[in-house]
PDB file of C-alpha atoms and ligand atoms in Angstrom:
ATOM      1  CA  MET A 123      73.715 -34.503 108.785  1.00  0.00           C
ATOM      2  CA  MET A 124      75.434 -32.250 106.292  1.00  0.00           C
ATOM      3  CA  TRP A 125      78.548 -30.644 107.729  1.00  0.00           C
ATOM      4  CA  PHE A 126      80.145 -29.463 104.526  1.00  0.00           C
ATOM      5  CA  ASN A 127      78.581 -29.212 101.138  1.00  0.00           C
ATOM      6  CA  TYR A 128      81.211 -31.010  99.092  1.00  0.00           C
ATOM      7  CA  ALA A 129      79.072 -30.847  95.962  1.00  0.00           C
ATOM      8  CA  GLN A 130      79.867 -27.147  95.928  1.00  0.00           C
ATOM      9  CA  ALA A 131      83.455 -27.526  97.121  1.00  0.00           C
ATOM     10  CA  GLN A 132      84.640 -29.596  94.196  1.00  0.00           C
ATOM     11  CA  SER A 133      88.260 -28.639  94.485  1.00  0.00           C
ATOM     12  CA  PHE A 134      88.341 -30.239  97.943  1.00  0.00           C
ATOM     13  CA  MET A 135      86.810 -33.644  97.154  1.00  0.00           C
ATOM     14  CA  PRO A 136      86.069 -35.340  93.823  1.00  0.00           C
ATOM     15  CA  THR A 137      82.504 -34.987  92.473  1.00  0.00           C
ATOM     16  CA  GLU A 138      80.088 -37.302  94.266  1.00  0.00           C
ATOM     17  CA  GLY A 139      78.785 -39.766  91.694  1.00  0.00           C
ATOM     18  CA  THR A 140      76.776 -42.053  94.010  1.00  0.00           C
ATOM     19  CA  LYS A 141      74.635 -41.870  97.130  1.00  0.00           C
ATOM     20  CA  ILE A 142      77.332 -43.748  99.042  1.00  0.00           C
ATOM     21  CA  ALA A 143      79.852 -41.095  98.001  1.00  0.00           C
ATOM     22  CA  SER A 144      77.778 -38.402  99.764  1.00  0.00           C
ATOM     23  CA  GLN A 145      77.437 -40.635 102.833  1.00  0.00           C
ATOM     24  CA  VAL A 146      81.204 -41.178 102.959  1.00  0.00           C
ATOM     25  CA  ASP A 147      81.782 -37.436 102.600  1.00  0.00           C
ATOM     26  CA  ASN A 148      79.345 -36.608 105.395  1.00  0.00           C
ATOM     27  CA  LEU A 149      81.149 -38.993 107.727  1.00  0.00           C
ATOM     28  CA  TYR A 150      84.506 -37.643 106.629  1.00  0.00           C
ATOM     29  CA  GLY A 151      83.273 -34.081 107.142  1.00  0.00           C
ATOM     30  CA  PHE A 152      82.113 -34.971 110.659  1.00  0.00           C
ATOM     31  CA  LEU A 153      85.517 -36.537 111.469  1.00  0.00           C
ATOM     32  CA  LEU A 154      87.309 -33.448 110.181  1.00  0.00           C
ATOM     33  CA  ALA A 155      85.088 -31.071 112.162  1.00  0.00           C
ATOM     34  CA  ALA A 156      85.241 -33.207 115.339  1.00  0.00           C
ATOM     35  CA  SER A 157      89.053 -33.472 115.056  1.00  0.00           C
ATOM     36  CA  PHE A 158      89.375 -29.750 114.545  1.00  0.00           C
ATOM     37  CA  ILE A 159      87.148 -28.898 117.532  1.00  0.00           C
ATOM     38  CA  SER A 160      88.991 -31.429 119.753  1.00  0.00           C
ATOM     39  CA  CYS A 161      92.302 -30.008 118.644  1.00  0.00           C
ATOM     40  CA  VAL A 162      91.212 -26.477 119.558  1.00  0.00           C
ATOM     41  CA  ILE A 163      89.891 -27.637 122.970  1.00  0.00           C
ATOM     42  CA  VAL A 164      93.034 -29.655 123.857  1.00  0.00           C
ATOM     43  CA  ILE A 165      95.720 -27.320 122.516  1.00  0.00           C
ATOM     44  CA  GLY A 166      93.756 -24.199 123.508  1.00  0.00           C
ATOM     45  CA  GLY A 167      93.215 -25.623 127.023  1.00  0.00           C
ATOM     46  CA  MET A 168      96.910 -26.449 127.318  1.00  0.00           C
ATOM     47  CA  ILE A 169      98.003 -22.952 126.328  1.00  0.00           C
ATOM     48  CA  PHE A 170      95.405 -21.386 128.650  1.00  0.00           C
ATOM     49  CA  PHE A 171      96.511 -23.459 131.664  1.00  0.00           C
ATOM     50  CA  VAL A 172     100.202 -22.884 130.982  1.00  0.00           C
ATOM     51  CA  TRP A 173      99.449 -19.181 131.107  1.00  0.00           C
ATOM     52  CA  LYS A 174      96.990 -19.306 134.037  1.00  0.00           C
ATOM     53  CA  TYR A 175      99.114 -21.452 136.344  1.00  0.00           C
ATOM     54  CA  ARG A 176     102.483 -19.974 135.408  1.00  0.00           C
ATOM     55  CA  ARG A 177     105.031 -19.527 138.201  1.00  0.00           C
ATOM     56  CA  ARG A 178     104.591 -16.049 139.601  1.00  0.00           C
ATOM     57  CA  THR A 179     107.151 -15.857 142.436  1.00  0.00           C
ATOM     58  CA  GLU A 180     110.336 -17.680 143.509  1.00  0.00           C
ATOM     59  CA  THR A 181     108.439 -19.472 146.303  1.00  0.00           C
ATOM     60  CA  ASP A 182     105.365 -20.387 144.274  1.00  0.00           C
ATOM     61  CA  LYS A 183     104.081 -23.887 145.132  1.00  0.00           C
ATOM     62  CA  THR A 184     101.808 -26.049 143.001  1.00  0.00           C
ATOM     63  CA  ALA A 185      98.440 -26.692 144.622  1.00  0.00           C
ATOM     64  CA  TYR A 186      97.877 -30.304 145.710  1.00  0.00           C
ATOM     65  CA  ILE A 187      94.983 -31.634 143.625  1.00  0.00           C
ATOM     66  CA  THR A 188      94.270 -35.383 143.582  1.00  0.00           C
ATOM     67  CA  HIS A 189      91.436 -35.653 141.074  1.00  0.00           C
ATOM     68  CA  ASN A 190      88.014 -34.451 139.998  1.00  0.00           C
ATOM     69  CA  THR A 191      85.602 -37.318 139.432  1.00  0.00           C
ATOM     70  CA  PHE A 192      83.031 -35.259 137.585  1.00  0.00           C
ATOM     71  CA  LEU A 193      85.522 -33.833 135.085  1.00  0.00           C
ATOM     72  CA  GLU A 194      87.208 -37.216 134.572  1.00  0.00           C
ATOM     73  CA  PHE A 195      83.856 -38.821 133.875  1.00  0.00           C
ATOM     74  CA  LEU A 196      82.967 -36.139 131.348  1.00  0.00           C
ATOM     75  CA  TRP A 197      86.217 -36.263 129.366  1.00  0.00           C
ATOM     76  CA  SER A 198      85.984 -40.067 129.170  1.00  0.00           C
ATOM     77  CA  PHE A 199      82.282 -40.472 128.562  1.00  0.00           C
ATOM     78  CA  ILE A 200      81.744 -37.768 125.926  1.00  0.00           C
ATOM     79  CA  PRO A 201      84.572 -39.017 123.642  1.00  0.00           C
ATOM     80  CA  LEU A 202      83.352 -42.610 124.160  1.00  0.00           C
ATOM     81  CA  VAL A 203      79.883 -41.668 122.914  1.00  0.00           C
ATOM     82  CA  ILE A 204      81.381 -39.829 119.915  1.00  0.00           C
ATOM     83  CA  PHE A 205      83.715 -42.733 119.031  1.00  0.00           C
ATOM     84  CA  LEU A 206      80.919 -45.307 119.273  1.00  0.00           C
ATOM     85  CA  ALA A 207      78.676 -43.124 117.120  1.00  0.00           C
ATOM     86  CA  VAL A 208      81.430 -42.776 114.501  1.00  0.00           C
ATOM     87  CA  PHE A 209      81.967 -46.538 114.598  1.00  0.00           C
ATOM     88  CA  ALA A 210      78.266 -47.259 114.057  1.00  0.00           C
ATOM     89  CA  TRP A 211      78.044 -44.618 111.335  1.00  0.00           C
ATOM     90  CA  GLY A 212      81.086 -45.988 109.485  1.00  0.00           C
ATOM     91  CA  TRP A 213      80.026 -49.607 109.903  1.00  0.00           C
ATOM     92  CA  ASN A 214      76.637 -48.787 108.451  1.00  0.00           C
ATOM     93  CA  ILE A 215      78.088 -47.206 105.291  1.00  0.00           C
ATOM     94  CA  TYR A 216      80.711 -49.939 104.901  1.00  0.00           C
ATOM     95  CA  HIS A 217      78.026 -52.604 105.250  1.00  0.00           C
ATOM     96  CA  ASP A 218      76.064 -50.983 102.380  1.00  0.00           C
ATOM     97  CA  MET A 219      79.240 -50.757 100.317  1.00  0.00           C
ATOM     98  CA  ARG A 220      80.085 -54.425 100.751  1.00  0.00           C
ATOM     99  CA  THR A 221      76.582 -55.906 100.404  1.00  0.00           C
ATOM    100  CA  MET A 222      76.250 -56.827  96.738  1.00  0.00           C
ATOM    101  CA  PRO A 223      72.864 -55.943  95.236  1.00  0.00           C
ATOM    102  CA  LYS A 224      70.680 -58.588  93.645  1.00  0.00           C
ATOM    103  CA  ASP A 225      69.711 -58.180  89.968  1.00  0.00           C
ATOM    104  CA  ALA A 226      72.688 -55.960  89.269  1.00  0.00           C
ATOM    105  CA  LEU A 227      74.200 -55.392  85.851  1.00  0.00           C
ATOM    106  CA  GLU A 228      77.312 -57.582  86.071  1.00  0.00           C
ATOM    107  CA  VAL A 229      80.512 -56.609  84.292  1.00  0.00           C
ATOM    108  CA  GLN A 230      83.720 -58.638  84.301  1.00  0.00           C
ATOM    109  CA  VAL A 231      86.815 -56.549  84.975  1.00  0.00           C
ATOM    110  CA  THR A 232      90.339 -57.728  84.272  1.00  0.00           C
ATOM    111  CA  GLY A 233      93.332 -55.774  85.441  1.00  0.00           C
ATOM    112  CA  LYS A 234      96.618 -56.242  83.649  1.00  0.00           C
ATOM    113  CA  GLN A 235      99.852 -54.351  83.282  1.00  0.00           C
ATOM    114  CA  TRP A 236      98.734 -51.616  82.507  1.00  0.00           C
ATOM    115  CA  ALA A 237      95.115 -51.409  81.466  1.00  0.00           C
ATOM    116  CA  TRP A 238      91.602 -52.283  82.555  1.00  0.00           C
ATOM    117  CA  GLU A 239      89.519 -54.619  80.402  1.00  0.00           C
ATOM    118  CA  PHE A 240      85.752 -54.813  80.719  1.00  0.00           C
ATOM    119  CA  GLU A 241      83.533 -57.567  79.395  1.00  0.00           C
ATOM    120  CA  TYR A 242      79.747 -57.460  79.332  1.00  0.00           C
ATOM    121  CA  LYS A 243      77.415 -60.461  79.434  1.00  0.00           C
ATOM    122  CA  SER A 244      76.648 -59.975  75.743  1.00  0.00           C
ATOM    123  CA  GLY A 245      80.325 -60.454  74.926  1.00  0.00           C
ATOM    124  CA  VAL A 246      81.081 -56.788  74.280  1.00  0.00           C
ATOM    125  CA  LYS A 247      84.622 -55.981  75.376  1.00  0.00           C
ATOM    126  CA  THR A 248      86.175 -52.602  76.021  1.00  0.00           C
ATOM    127  CA  GLY A 249      89.541 -51.359  77.136  1.00  0.00           C
ATOM    128  CA  ASN A 250      89.793 -48.622  79.751  1.00  0.00           C
ATOM    129  CA  LEU A 251      86.145 -47.671  79.223  1.00  0.00           C
ATOM    130  CA  LEU A 252      83.251 -48.786  81.396  1.00  0.00           C
ATOM    131  CA  VAL A 253      79.870 -47.628  80.133  1.00  0.00           C
ATOM    132  CA  VAL A 254      76.963 -48.004  82.561  1.00  0.00           C
ATOM    133  CA  PRO A 255      73.359 -46.802  82.747  1.00  0.00           C
ATOM    134  CA  VAL A 256      72.464 -44.162  85.348  1.00  0.00           C
ATOM    135  CA  ASN A 257      70.524 -45.173  88.507  1.00  0.00           C
ATOM    136  CA  LYS A 258      71.234 -48.860  87.975  1.00  0.00           C
ATOM    137  CA  ASP A 259      73.013 -51.239  90.341  1.00  0.00           C
ATOM    138  CA  VAL A 260      76.258 -52.341  88.698  1.00  0.00           C
ATOM    139  CA  LYS A 261      78.370 -55.176  90.047  1.00  0.00           C
ATOM    140  CA  LEU A 262      81.973 -55.579  88.976  1.00  0.00           C
ATOM    141  CA  ILE A 263      83.486 -59.053  89.141  1.00  0.00           C
ATOM    142  CA  MET A 264      87.190 -58.502  89.031  1.00  0.00           C
ATOM    143  CA  THR A 265      90.392 -60.448  88.586  1.00  0.00           C
ATOM    144  CA  SER A 266      93.941 -59.835  87.405  1.00  0.00           C
ATOM    145  CA  LYS A 267      96.011 -61.401  84.633  1.00  0.00           C
ATOM    146  CA  ASP A 268      99.337 -60.712  86.305  1.00  0.00           C
ATOM    147  CA  VAL A 269     100.018 -58.839  89.525  1.00  0.00           C
ATOM    148  CA  LEU A 270      97.980 -57.138  92.253  1.00  0.00           C
ATOM    149  CA  HIS A 271      96.027 -54.128  91.057  1.00  0.00           C
ATOM    150  CA  SER A 272      93.377 -52.087  92.813  1.00  0.00           C
ATOM    151  CA  PHE A 273      90.247 -50.757  91.147  1.00  0.00           C
ATOM    152  CA  TYR A 274      89.478 -47.288  92.419  1.00  0.00           C
ATOM    153  CA  ILE A 275      86.735 -44.833  91.401  1.00  0.00           C
ATOM    154  CA  PRO A 276      87.339 -41.720  93.531  1.00  0.00           C
ATOM    155  CA  SER A 277      84.002 -40.101  92.607  1.00  0.00           C
ATOM    156  CA  PHE A 278      82.116 -43.182  93.803  1.00  0.00           C
ATOM    157  CA  ARG A 279      84.330 -43.571  96.915  1.00  0.00           C
ATOM    158  CA  ILE A 280      84.888 -47.270  96.205  1.00  0.00           C
ATOM    159  CA  LYS A 281      88.135 -49.208  95.942  1.00  0.00           C
ATOM    160  CA  GLN A 282      88.943 -52.909  95.891  1.00  0.00           C
ATOM    161  CA  ASP A 283      92.074 -55.005  95.333  1.00  0.00           C
ATOM    162  CA  VAL A 284      92.140 -56.937  92.058  1.00  0.00           C
ATOM    163  CA  ILE A 285      93.981 -60.190  92.622  1.00  0.00           C
ATOM    164  CA  PRO A 286      95.348 -62.824  90.210  1.00  0.00           C
ATOM    165  CA  GLY A 287      93.778 -66.254  90.703  1.00  0.00           C
ATOM    166  CA  MET A 288      90.607 -65.128  92.452  1.00  0.00           C
ATOM    167  CA  TYR A 289      87.578 -62.867  92.068  1.00  0.00           C
ATOM    168  CA  THR A 290      86.819 -59.790  94.117  1.00  0.00           C
ATOM    169  CA  SER A 291      83.819 -57.561  93.620  1.00  0.00           C
ATOM    170  CA  LEU A 292      82.561 -54.019  93.895  1.00  0.00           C
ATOM    171  CA  TRP A 293      79.193 -52.441  93.303  1.00  0.00           C
ATOM    172  CA  PHE A 294      77.869 -48.966  92.701  1.00  0.00           C
ATOM    173  CA  ASN A 295      74.758 -47.143  91.587  1.00  0.00           C
ATOM    174  CA  ALA A 296      75.767 -43.990  89.736  1.00  0.00           C
ATOM    175  CA  ASP A 297      73.197 -41.219  90.102  1.00  0.00           C
ATOM    176  CA  LYS A 298      74.993 -38.584  88.001  1.00  0.00           C
ATOM    177  CA  LEU A 299      75.502 -38.613  84.252  1.00  0.00           C
ATOM    178  CA  GLY A 300      79.036 -37.960  83.067  1.00  0.00           C
ATOM    179  CA  GLU A 301      82.532 -39.341  82.995  1.00  0.00           C
ATOM    180  CA  PHE A 302      84.500 -40.371  86.051  1.00  0.00           C
ATOM    181  CA  HIS A 303      88.109 -41.458  86.546  1.00  0.00           C
ATOM    182  CA  VAL A 304      89.231 -44.973  87.388  1.00  0.00           C
ATOM    183  CA  PHE A 305      92.688 -45.350  88.894  1.00  0.00           C
ATOM    184  CA  CYS A 306      94.828 -48.312  89.775  1.00  0.00           C
ATOM    185  CA  ALA A 307      95.579 -47.832  93.470  1.00  0.00           C
ATOM    186  CA  GLU A 308      98.151 -50.604  93.926  1.00  0.00           C
ATOM    187  CA  PHE A 309     101.677 -50.057  92.632  1.00  0.00           C
ATOM    188  CA  CYS A 310     101.895 -52.613  89.830  1.00  0.00           C
ATOM    189  CA  GLY A 311     104.957 -51.722  87.764  1.00  0.00           C
ATOM    190  CA  THR A 312     106.579 -48.914  85.832  1.00  0.00           C
ATOM    191  CA  GLN A 313     103.427 -47.700  84.036  1.00  0.00           C
ATOM    192  CA  HIS A 314     101.206 -48.013  87.140  1.00  0.00           C
ATOM    193  CA  SER A 315     100.353 -44.313  87.112  1.00  0.00           C
ATOM    194  CA  GLY A 316      99.115 -44.627  83.531  1.00  0.00           C
ATOM    195  CA  MET A 317      96.695 -47.442  84.364  1.00  0.00           C
ATOM    196  CA  LEU A 318      93.638 -45.255  83.931  1.00  0.00           C
ATOM    197  CA  ALA A 319      90.127 -45.884  82.742  1.00  0.00           C
ATOM    198  CA  THR A 320      86.894 -43.937  82.445  1.00  0.00           C
ATOM    199  CA  VAL A 321      83.452 -44.763  83.788  1.00  0.00           C
ATOM    200  CA  LYS A 322      80.885 -43.235  81.489  1.00  0.00           C
ATOM    201  CA  VAL A 323      77.428 -42.944  83.041  1.00  0.00           C
ATOM    202  CA  VAL A 324      74.733 -42.635  80.377  1.00  0.00           C
ATOM    203  CA  THR A 325      70.949 -42.971  80.175  1.00  0.00           C
ATOM    204  CA  GLN A 326      69.431 -46.448  79.836  1.00  0.00           C
ATOM    205  CA  ALA A 327      68.566 -45.754  76.169  1.00  0.00           C
ATOM    206  CA  GLU A 328      72.080 -44.535  75.369  1.00  0.00           C
ATOM    207  CA  TYR A 329      73.503 -47.567  77.139  1.00  0.00           C
ATOM    208  CA  GLU A 330      71.408 -49.989  75.083  1.00  0.00           C
ATOM    209  CA  ALA A 331      72.294 -48.213  71.836  1.00  0.00           C
ATOM    210  CA  TRP A 332      75.965 -48.291  72.778  1.00  0.00           C
ATOM    211  CA  LEU A 333      75.839 -52.038  73.532  1.00  0.00           C
ATOM    212  CA  ILE A 334      74.295 -52.751  70.125  1.00  0.00           C
ATOM    213  CA  GLU A 335      76.838 -50.559  68.359  1.00  0.00           C
ATOM    214  CA  GLU A 336      79.727 -52.243  70.161  1.00  0.00           C
ATOM    215  CA  SER A 337      78.441 -55.731  69.421  1.00  0.00           C
ATOM    216  CA  GLN A 338      78.631 -54.901  65.710  1.00  0.00           C
ATOM    217  CA  VAL A 339      82.279 -53.852  65.788  1.00  0.00           C
ATOM    218  CA  GLY A 340      83.288 -57.252  64.397  1.00  0.00           C
ATOM    219  CA  MET A 341      81.415 -56.438  61.175  1.00  0.00           C
ATOM    220  CA  LEU A 342      83.131 -53.097  60.602  1.00  0.00           C
ATOM    221  CA  PRO A 343      85.857 -52.699  57.976  1.00  0.00           C
ATOM    222  CA  LEU A 344      89.353 -53.458  59.330  1.00  0.00           C
ATOM    223  CA  ALA A 345      90.543 -49.835  59.412  1.00  0.00           C
ATOM    224  CA  GLN A 346      87.478 -48.730  61.413  1.00  0.00           C
ATOM    225  CA  ARG A 347      87.951 -51.607  63.825  1.00  0.00           C
ATOM    226  CA  GLY A 348      91.555 -50.473  64.136  1.00  0.00           C
ATOM    227  CA  GLN A 349      90.416 -46.966  64.970  1.00  0.00           C
ATOM    228  CA  LYS A 350      88.172 -48.282  67.751  1.00  0.00           C
ATOM    229  CA  LEU A 351      91.026 -50.409  69.108  1.00  0.00           C
ATOM    230  CA  PHE A 352      93.356 -47.415  68.914  1.00  0.00           C
ATOM    231  CA  GLN A 353      90.946 -45.584  71.237  1.00  0.00           C
ATOM    232  CA  ALA A 354      90.260 -48.573  73.458  1.00  0.00           C
ATOM    233  CA  LYS A 355      93.972 -49.184  74.031  1.00  0.00           C
ATOM    234  CA  ALA A 356      94.505 -45.465  74.639  1.00  0.00           C
ATOM    235  CA  CYS A 357      97.239 -45.310  71.959  1.00  0.00           C
ATOM    236  CA  ALA A 358      96.295 -41.698  71.235  1.00  0.00           C
ATOM    237  CA  SER A 359      97.532 -40.540  74.614  1.00  0.00           C
ATOM    238  CA  CYS A 360     101.109 -41.054  73.326  1.00  0.00           C
ATOM    239  CA  HIS A 361     100.796 -40.903  69.508  1.00  0.00           C
ATOM    240  CA  SER A 362      99.207 -38.087  67.541  1.00  0.00           C
ATOM    241  CA  VAL A 363      97.312 -39.124  64.418  1.00  0.00           C
ATOM    242  CA  ALA A 364      96.108 -35.855  62.896  1.00  0.00           C
ATOM    243  CA  ASP A 365      99.409 -33.951  62.625  1.00  0.00           C
ATOM    244  CA  ALA A 366     103.148 -34.498  62.955  1.00  0.00           C
ATOM    245  CA  SER A 367     103.439 -33.244  66.541  1.00  0.00           C
ATOM    246  CA  ALA A 368     105.343 -35.531  68.890  1.00  0.00           C
ATOM    247  CA  LYS A 369     103.734 -36.563  72.181  1.00  0.00           C
ATOM    248  CA  VAL A 370     105.322 -39.128  74.531  1.00  0.00           C
ATOM    249  CA  GLY A 371     105.892 -41.180  71.385  1.00  0.00           C
ATOM    250  CA  PRO A 372     106.356 -40.215  67.753  1.00  0.00           C
ATOM    251  CA  SER A 373     103.398 -39.136  65.599  1.00  0.00           C
ATOM    252  CA  LEU A 374     101.841 -41.804  63.376  1.00  0.00           C
ATOM    253  CA  TRP A 375     100.429 -39.300  60.890  1.00  0.00           C
ATOM    254  CA  GLN A 376     101.587 -39.860  57.287  1.00  0.00           C
ATOM    255  CA  LYS A 377     104.135 -42.366  58.558  1.00  0.00           C
ATOM    256  CA  PHE A 378     103.118 -45.602  56.868  1.00  0.00           C
ATOM    257  CA  GLY A 379     105.159 -46.277  53.726  1.00  0.00           C
ATOM    258  CA  THR A 380     107.933 -43.845  54.703  1.00  0.00           C
ATOM    259  CA  LYS A 381     111.262 -44.566  56.360  1.00  0.00           C
ATOM    260  CA  GLU A 382     111.994 -44.214  60.058  1.00  0.00           C
ATOM    261  CA  LEU A 383     115.359 -43.299  61.515  1.00  0.00           C
ATOM    262  CA  THR A 384     115.716 -45.361  64.681  1.00  0.00           C
ATOM    263  CA  GLU A 385     118.497 -45.843  67.205  1.00  0.00           C
ATOM    264  CA  GLU A 386     119.108 -49.155  65.438  1.00  0.00           C
ATOM    265  CA  GLY A 387     119.309 -47.723  61.918  1.00  0.00           C
ATOM    266  CA  GLU A 388     116.898 -46.721  59.176  1.00  0.00           C
ATOM    267  CA  PHE A 389     113.911 -48.947  58.432  1.00  0.00           C
ATOM    268  CA  ALA A 390     110.976 -48.876  56.076  1.00  0.00           C
ATOM    269  CA  ILE A 391     107.659 -48.496  57.904  1.00  0.00           C
ATOM    270  CA  ASP A 392     105.752 -51.467  56.557  1.00  0.00           C
ATOM    271  CA  GLU A 393     103.341 -53.981  58.103  1.00  0.00           C
ATOM    272  CA  ASN A 394     106.124 -55.886  59.867  1.00  0.00           C
ATOM    273  CA  PHE A 395     107.697 -52.737  61.276  1.00  0.00           C
ATOM    274  CA  VAL A 396     104.374 -51.641  62.788  1.00  0.00           C
ATOM    275  CA  ARG A 397     103.707 -55.132  64.101  1.00  0.00           C
ATOM    276  CA  GLU A 398     107.094 -55.286  65.795  1.00  0.00           C
ATOM    277  CA  SER A 399     106.673 -51.780  67.203  1.00  0.00           C
ATOM    278  CA  ILE A 400     103.415 -52.828  68.863  1.00  0.00           C
ATOM    279  CA  LEU A 401     104.577 -56.186  70.184  1.00  0.00           C
ATOM    280  CA  SER A 402     108.240 -55.380  70.984  1.00  0.00           C
ATOM    281  CA  PRO A 403     108.352 -51.588  71.244  1.00  0.00           C
ATOM    282  CA  ASN A 404     111.952 -51.571  72.416  1.00  0.00           C
ATOM    283  CA  ALA A 405     113.373 -53.569  69.498  1.00  0.00           C
ATOM    284  CA  LYS A 406     113.634 -50.398  67.403  1.00  0.00           C
ATOM    285  CA  THR A 407     113.159 -46.973  68.936  1.00  0.00           C
ATOM    286  CA  THR A 408     112.682 -43.818  66.887  1.00  0.00           C
ATOM    287  CA  LYS A 409     115.637 -41.434  67.269  1.00  0.00           C
ATOM    288  CA  GLY A 410     115.015 -38.855  69.934  1.00  0.00           C
ATOM    289  CA  PHE A 411     112.613 -41.018  71.972  1.00  0.00           C
ATOM    290  CA  PRO A 412     113.756 -42.936  75.070  1.00  0.00           C
ATOM    291  CA  LYS A 413     113.565 -46.723  75.328  1.00  0.00           C
ATOM    292  CA  GLY A 414     111.348 -48.513  77.819  1.00  0.00           C
ATOM    293  CA  VAL A 415     108.506 -45.997  77.749  1.00  0.00           C
ATOM    294  CA  MET A 416     105.995 -47.857  75.610  1.00  0.00           C
ATOM    295  CA  PRO A 417     104.595 -51.040  77.188  1.00  0.00           C
ATOM    296  CA  THR A 418     104.425 -54.167  75.058  1.00  0.00           C
ATOM    297  CA  PHE A 419     101.063 -55.270  73.706  1.00  0.00           C
ATOM    298  CA  GLN A 420     102.282 -58.867  73.418  1.00  0.00           C
ATOM    299  CA  GLY A 421      99.421 -61.208  74.305  1.00  0.00           C
ATOM    300  CA  GLN A 422      96.880 -58.374  74.389  1.00  0.00           C
ATOM    301  CA  LEU A 423      96.004 -58.282  70.690  1.00  0.00           C
ATOM    302  CA  ASN A 424      95.057 -61.133  68.427  1.00  0.00           C
ATOM    303  CA  GLU A 425      96.101 -61.329  64.765  1.00  0.00           C
ATOM    304  CA  THR A 426      92.925 -59.689  63.455  1.00  0.00           C
ATOM    305  CA  GLU A 427      93.305 -56.837  65.909  1.00  0.00           C
ATOM    306  CA  LEU A 428      96.924 -56.304  64.852  1.00  0.00           C
ATOM    307  CA  SER A 429      95.892 -56.188  61.194  1.00  0.00           C
ATOM    308  CA  ALA A 430      93.076 -53.778  62.068  1.00  0.00           C
ATOM    309  CA  LEU A 431      95.526 -51.430  63.810  1.00  0.00           C
ATOM    310  CA  ILE A 432      97.938 -51.586  60.847  1.00  0.00           C
ATOM    311  CA  GLU A 433      95.084 -50.861  58.411  1.00  0.00           C
ATOM    312  CA  TYR A 434      94.059 -47.911  60.559  1.00  0.00           C
ATOM    313  CA  ILE A 435      97.606 -46.505  60.643  1.00  0.00           C
ATOM    314  CA  LYS A 436      97.679 -46.766  56.826  1.00  0.00           C
ATOM    315  CA  THR A 437      94.684 -44.418  56.655  1.00  0.00           C
ATOM    316  CA  LEU A 438      96.396 -41.652  58.657  1.00  0.00           C
ATOM    317  CA  LYS A 439      97.250 -39.241  55.863  1.00  0.00           C
TER     318      LYS A 439
HETATM  319 CU1   CU B 466      97.680 -51.699  88.374  1.00  0.00          CU
END
């Protein structure tokens, strides 16, 4: 039953990226239409009766009506049938959503303040980027390093709490190529709204090529590894690297080896300055930028990764 064609009305609902998404939208469309029709019948009926049975003279008396069995049966039975149908319809979709497929591609997901980490069976790890093949069952096995998060892909109409100390799971089968948003849907701290990731749905061949490429990252030169990390950790959303323009944070272009005027004084931008800025961003803050905006990356980067980032920043000229 197709009540609204949401695929065409993209401003109303996010793009449908799975079969379940269309099923959810059909149900939602039915609920909307049924609610609207009921509203018109009830409110319209009320207004009509208020007008029809209005008091016409000073001595007007209300007719004595006890009940009408036929009408009472109808207005109880018809809604009951509709409600039970909606229940069965919803239960059916929810059952599909919560029944994990066998032979799925399993990906480990870790939520942390404030990023999503993905780890594939082969050991490939990504930050805020989930790459999956199209038309393939994917199962996410999720946990949290710190507080409650919630993994939410609006286009797939799936959402699940991510809880420290236990695993929860989600599955989907994306039938559209493209990129889709992932949100954290559980308030988890100051940068909660920035806890975003992307699901990239690619062909099976592209997926396999990507996996191979990613598994060779460890063999890349440090600066190139740093560049990949810079993308994976979404540093570029706050720091420009190709020009001197300021974003949320100061630009990193042509910065290494110069001096930085901070709220705490002037410092040379060397390896230790960059290291401290990544691990304790509030220790020294560039003049003109507020404190407390950049989250710490303490515990999220190992020594090699820190060196890789520093080497990458050195190349920005
Ligand atoms: Cu979160």
